[in-house]
Amino acid sequence: MTVLKGGHNGFVLSCDFSPIWNANTATKTLSLKGHDDKVYCVQYNTTGAYIVSGSCDRTVRVWNADSGAKQATLKGHDLAVFSCCFSNTDAGRFVASGSDDRLVKVWDWREGREVKNLIGHTGTVWSVKFSFHDKYIVSASMDHELKLWDVAGASCIRTMTGHMTPIHHAIFSPNDKYILSCARDFNVMVWDTETGKHLETIQGHRNTVYHLDMLGEQVLTSSLDDTIKLWSFTEAAK
């Protein structure tokens, strides 16, 4: 485990790339204007050609990453959208979104329409993520539950419980074999995708863990304890 600390003076809520800034020069290169309220989530598609965003204005929007032109406005949520992501295949034709209305929705953004409405959570949906082959979506919620959804059948095939607090983020490992989640209980948990079995609890943060990402066998986590931690996944999942 590597602890990255020293440059932040307050909470670290998320770690990801931003479409607004040039990473080499730290200068703003593009502003995406169109949302009418706070923007809670943003992500590139796999090719880097498009950006998806979700907002307190209850919409999901897709943008051209080069020009900043709006490509789609997706309306259907009744409350703020806290999470959004592209599918991994077909250059991200589909978008998933999670909302304060407790719903997970799947959209065909090129056609501008909702294609799936996934009902089951009893609290705000903080996080949604496609599996790498887009067969599943994992969602994390204020209701302390993770749900694994079959995308084609629009059905919940597994509910995973173990966190004792709201869950802020969940992702798949690159081979889709594992799900990793983080929560207000300060913990990162590892789950078997196929069975839903809780395999391991990774401890080390001293406050809410808000975000995690994975590259190869390394897991990156950010927390309200003002630290970013880098973990060895093979070591953590033993």
Coordinates of C-alpha atoms in Angstrom, one line a residue:
M1 CA 0.0 0.0 0.0
T2 CA 1.2 3.5 -0.8
V3 CA -0.2 6.6 0.9
L4 CA -0.3 9.8 -1.1
K5 CA -0.5 12.8 1.2
G6 CA 0.7 16.3 1.6
G7 CA -0.8 18.3 -1.3
H8 CA -4.4 18.5 -0.1
N9 CA -5.7 20.7 2.6
G10 CA -9.2 19.2 2.9
F11 CA -11.5 16.4 1.8
V12 CA -10.5 14.2 -1.3
L13 CA -13.9 13.1 -2.8
S14 CA -12.9 11.7 -6.1
C15 CA -10.0 10.8 -8.4
D16 CA -10.4 10.6 -12.1
F17 CA -9.5 12.5 -15.3
S18 CA -11.3 15.8 -16.1
P19 CA -12.2 16.9 -19.6
I20 CA -11.9 20.5 -18.7
W21 CA -8.1 20.8 -18.0
N22 CA -4.9 20.1 -19.9
A23 CA -3.0 17.8 -17.6
N24 CA 0.4 19.0 -18.8
T25 CA -0.2 22.7 -18.5
A26 CA -2.9 22.8 -15.9
T27 CA -4.9 25.2 -18.1
K28 CA -8.6 25.0 -18.9
T29 CA -9.1 23.9 -22.5
L30 CA -12.9 23.4 -22.7
S31 CA -16.1 24.4 -20.9
L32 CA -19.2 22.3 -21.3
K33 CA -22.2 24.6 -20.8
G34 CA -25.8 23.5 -20.7
H35 CA -26.7 22.1 -17.4
D36 CA -29.0 24.2 -15.2
D37 CA -27.6 23.1 -11.8
K38 CA -24.7 21.4 -10.1
V39 CA -22.9 18.7 -12.1
Y40 CA -22.2 15.6 -10.0
C41 CA -20.5 13.2 -12.4
V42 CA -18.5 13.2 -15.6
Q43 CA -16.8 10.5 -17.7
Y44 CA -15.2 9.9 -21.1
N45 CA -16.2 7.1 -23.3
T46 CA -13.6 4.4 -24.2
T47 CA -12.4 6.3 -27.3
G48 CA -12.2 9.7 -25.6
A49 CA -14.5 11.1 -28.3
Y50 CA -17.4 11.8 -26.0
I51 CA -18.1 12.9 -22.4
V52 CA -21.2 12.1 -20.3
S53 CA -22.3 14.2 -17.4
G54 CA -25.1 14.0 -14.8
S55 CA -26.6 16.9 -12.8
C56 CA -28.8 18.1 -10.1
D57 CA -31.0 19.4 -13.0
R58 CA -32.1 15.7 -13.4
T59 CA -30.6 15.3 -16.8
V60 CA -27.8 13.2 -18.3
R61 CA -26.0 14.9 -21.2
V62 CA -23.5 13.7 -23.8
W63 CA -20.9 16.0 -25.3
N64 CA -18.4 16.0 -28.1
A65 CA -15.0 16.0 -26.3
D66 CA -13.2 18.0 -29.0
S67 CA -15.7 20.8 -29.7
G68 CA -17.8 20.8 -26.5
A69 CA -21.0 20.5 -28.6
K70 CA -23.9 18.9 -26.9
Q71 CA -24.9 15.6 -28.5
A72 CA -27.8 14.5 -26.4
T73 CA -30.0 15.5 -23.4
L74 CA -31.5 12.5 -21.6
K75 CA -34.5 13.2 -19.5
G76 CA -36.4 10.7 -17.3
H77 CA -35.0 10.9 -13.7
D78 CA -37.2 12.8 -11.2
L79 CA -34.3 13.9 -9.0
A80 CA -30.6 14.7 -9.1
V81 CA -28.3 12.4 -11.1
F82 CA -25.3 11.4 -9.0
S83 CA -23.6 8.9 -11.2
C84 CA -23.2 8.2 -15.0
C85 CA -21.0 6.1 -17.2
F86 CA -20.7 4.8 -20.8
S87 CA -20.8 1.2 -21.8
N88 CA -17.4 -0.2 -22.8
T89 CA -18.3 -1.8 -26.1
D90 CA -19.6 -0.2 -29.4
A91 CA -17.7 3.0 -28.5
G92 CA -20.0 3.7 -25.6
R93 CA -23.4 3.6 -27.3
F94 CA -25.2 3.1 -24.0
V95 CA -25.1 5.2 -20.9
A96 CA -26.1 4.1 -17.4
S97 CA -27.2 6.6 -14.7
G98 CA -28.0 6.5 -11.0
S99 CA -30.2 9.1 -9.2
D100 CA -31.6 10.4 -6.0
D101 CA -34.9 9.0 -7.2
R102 CA -33.5 5.5 -6.4
L103 CA -33.5 4.3 -10.0
V104 CA -30.8 3.1 -12.4
K105 CA -31.5 3.9 -16.0
V106 CA -29.9 2.7 -19.2
W107 CA -30.0 5.0 -22.3
D108 CA -29.3 4.7 -26.0
W109 CA -27.9 8.2 -26.2
R110 CA -27.5 8.2 -30.0
E111 CA -31.3 7.7 -30.3
G112 CA -32.0 9.9 -27.2
R113 CA -34.1 7.3 -25.5
E114 CA -34.4 5.3 -22.3
V115 CA -34.0 1.6 -22.9
K116 CA -34.0 0.1 -19.4
N117 CA -35.3 1.2 -16.0
L118 CA -33.9 -0.8 -13.1
I119 CA -36.0 -0.7 -9.9
G120 CA -34.9 -2.1 -6.6
H121 CA -32.9 0.3 -4.5
T122 CA -34.6 2.0 -1.5
G123 CA -32.1 4.8 -1.2
T124 CA -30.2 7.2 -3.4
V125 CA -28.1 5.5 -6.1
W126 CA -24.6 6.9 -5.7
S127 CA -22.7 4.8 -8.2
V128 CA -23.3 2.8 -11.4
K129 CA -20.8 1.0 -13.5
F130 CA -20.9 -1.4 -16.5
S131 CA -18.9 -4.6 -16.4
F132 CA -16.1 -4.6 -18.9
H133 CA -18.2 -6.7 -21.3
D134 CA -21.4 -4.8 -20.6
K135 CA -23.3 -7.9 -19.5
Y136 CA -23.9 -6.4 -16.0
I137 CA -24.2 -3.2 -14.1
V138 CA -23.3 -2.8 -10.5
S139 CA -25.0 -0.1 -8.5
A140 CA -24.2 1.2 -5.0
S141 CA -26.7 3.0 -2.8
M142 CA -27.5 4.9 0.4
D143 CA -29.5 1.8 1.4
H144 CA -26.2 0.0 2.2
E145 CA -26.7 -2.4 -0.7
L146 CA -24.9 -3.3 -3.9
K147 CA -27.0 -4.7 -6.7
L148 CA -25.8 -6.6 -9.7
W149 CA -28.1 -6.1 -12.7
D150 CA -28.5 -8.2 -15.8
V151 CA -28.6 -5.5 -18.5
A152 CA -30.3 -7.6 -21.2
G153 CA -33.0 -8.8 -18.9
A154 CA -33.3 -5.5 -16.9
S155 CA -33.4 -7.6 -13.7
C156 CA -31.5 -7.7 -10.4
I157 CA -29.7 -11.0 -10.1
R158 CA -27.9 -10.4 -6.9
T159 CA -28.0 -8.1 -3.9
M160 CA -24.8 -7.8 -1.8
T161 CA -24.8 -6.7 1.8
G162 CA -22.0 -6.2 4.2
H163 CA -21.2 -2.5 4.4
M164 CA -22.9 -1.0 7.5
T165 CA -23.3 2.4 6.0
P166 CA -24.2 4.1 2.7
I167 CA -22.0 2.9 -0.2
H168 CA -20.5 5.6 -2.4
H169 CA -18.8 3.7 -5.2
A170 CA -18.4 0.3 -6.8
I171 CA -16.4 -1.0 -9.8
F172 CA -15.6 -4.3 -11.5
S173 CA -12.1 -5.7 -11.7
P174 CA -10.8 -5.7 -15.3
N175 CA -11.8 -9.4 -15.8
D176 CA -15.2 -8.8 -14.3
K177 CA -14.4 -11.6 -11.7
Y178 CA -14.6 -9.2 -8.7
I179 CA -16.5 -6.2 -7.6
L180 CA -14.9 -3.6 -5.3
S181 CA -16.9 -1.2 -3.2
C182 CA -16.2 1.6 -0.8
A183 CA -18.4 3.3 1.9
R184 CA -18.8 5.6 4.9
D185 CA -17.7 2.7 7.2
F186 CA -14.1 3.6 6.1
N187 CA -13.8 0.2 4.3
V188 CA -13.2 -1.2 0.8
M189 CA -14.8 -4.6 0.2
V190 CA -14.1 -7.2 -2.4
W191 CA -16.9 -9.4 -3.7
D192 CA -17.1 -12.4 -6.1
T193 CA -19.2 -11.3 -9.0
E194 CA -20.5 -14.8 -9.8
T195 CA -21.6 -15.7 -6.3
G196 CA -21.9 -12.4 -4.6
K197 CA -19.8 -13.7 -1.7
H198 CA -17.8 -11.2 0.3
L199 CA -14.2 -12.1 0.0
E200 CA -12.2 -9.5 1.8
T201 CA -12.4 -6.2 3.7
I202 CA -9.5 -3.8 3.0
Q203 CA -8.9 -1.5 5.9
G204 CA -6.6 1.5 6.3
H205 CA -8.6 4.7 5.8
R206 CA -9.8 6.7 8.9
N207 CA -12.9 8.3 7.3
T208 CA -15.4 7.8 4.5
V209 CA -14.0 6.3 1.3
Y210 CA -15.7 8.1 -1.5
H211 CA -14.1 6.8 -4.7
L212 CA -12.0 4.0 -6.1
D213 CA -10.4 3.1 -9.4
M214 CA -8.4 0.2 -10.7
L215 CA -5.6 -0.2 -13.2
G216 CA -4.1 -3.7 -13.6
E217 CA -3.6 -5.1 -10.1
Q218 CA -3.5 -1.7 -8.4
V219 CA -6.5 -0.1 -6.6
L220 CA -6.7 3.6 -6.0
T221 CA -8.9 5.0 -3.2
S222 CA -9.7 8.5 -2.0
S223 CA -11.1 9.4 1.4
L224 CA -12.3 12.2 3.7
D225 CA -9.3 11.4 5.8
D226 CA -7.4 13.6 3.3
T227 CA -5.4 10.7 1.8
I228 CA -5.3 8.8 -1.5
K229 CA -4.1 5.2 -1.0
L230 CA -2.7 2.9 -3.6
W231 CA -3.2 -0.8 -2.9
S232 CA -2.0 -4.1 -4.4
F233 CA -5.2 -5.9 -5.4
T234 CA -3.6 -9.4 -5.5
E235 CA -2.4 -8.8 -1.9
A236 CA -5.7 -7.3 -0.8
A237 CA -7.8 -10.0 -2.2
K238 CA -6.0 -13.0 -0.7

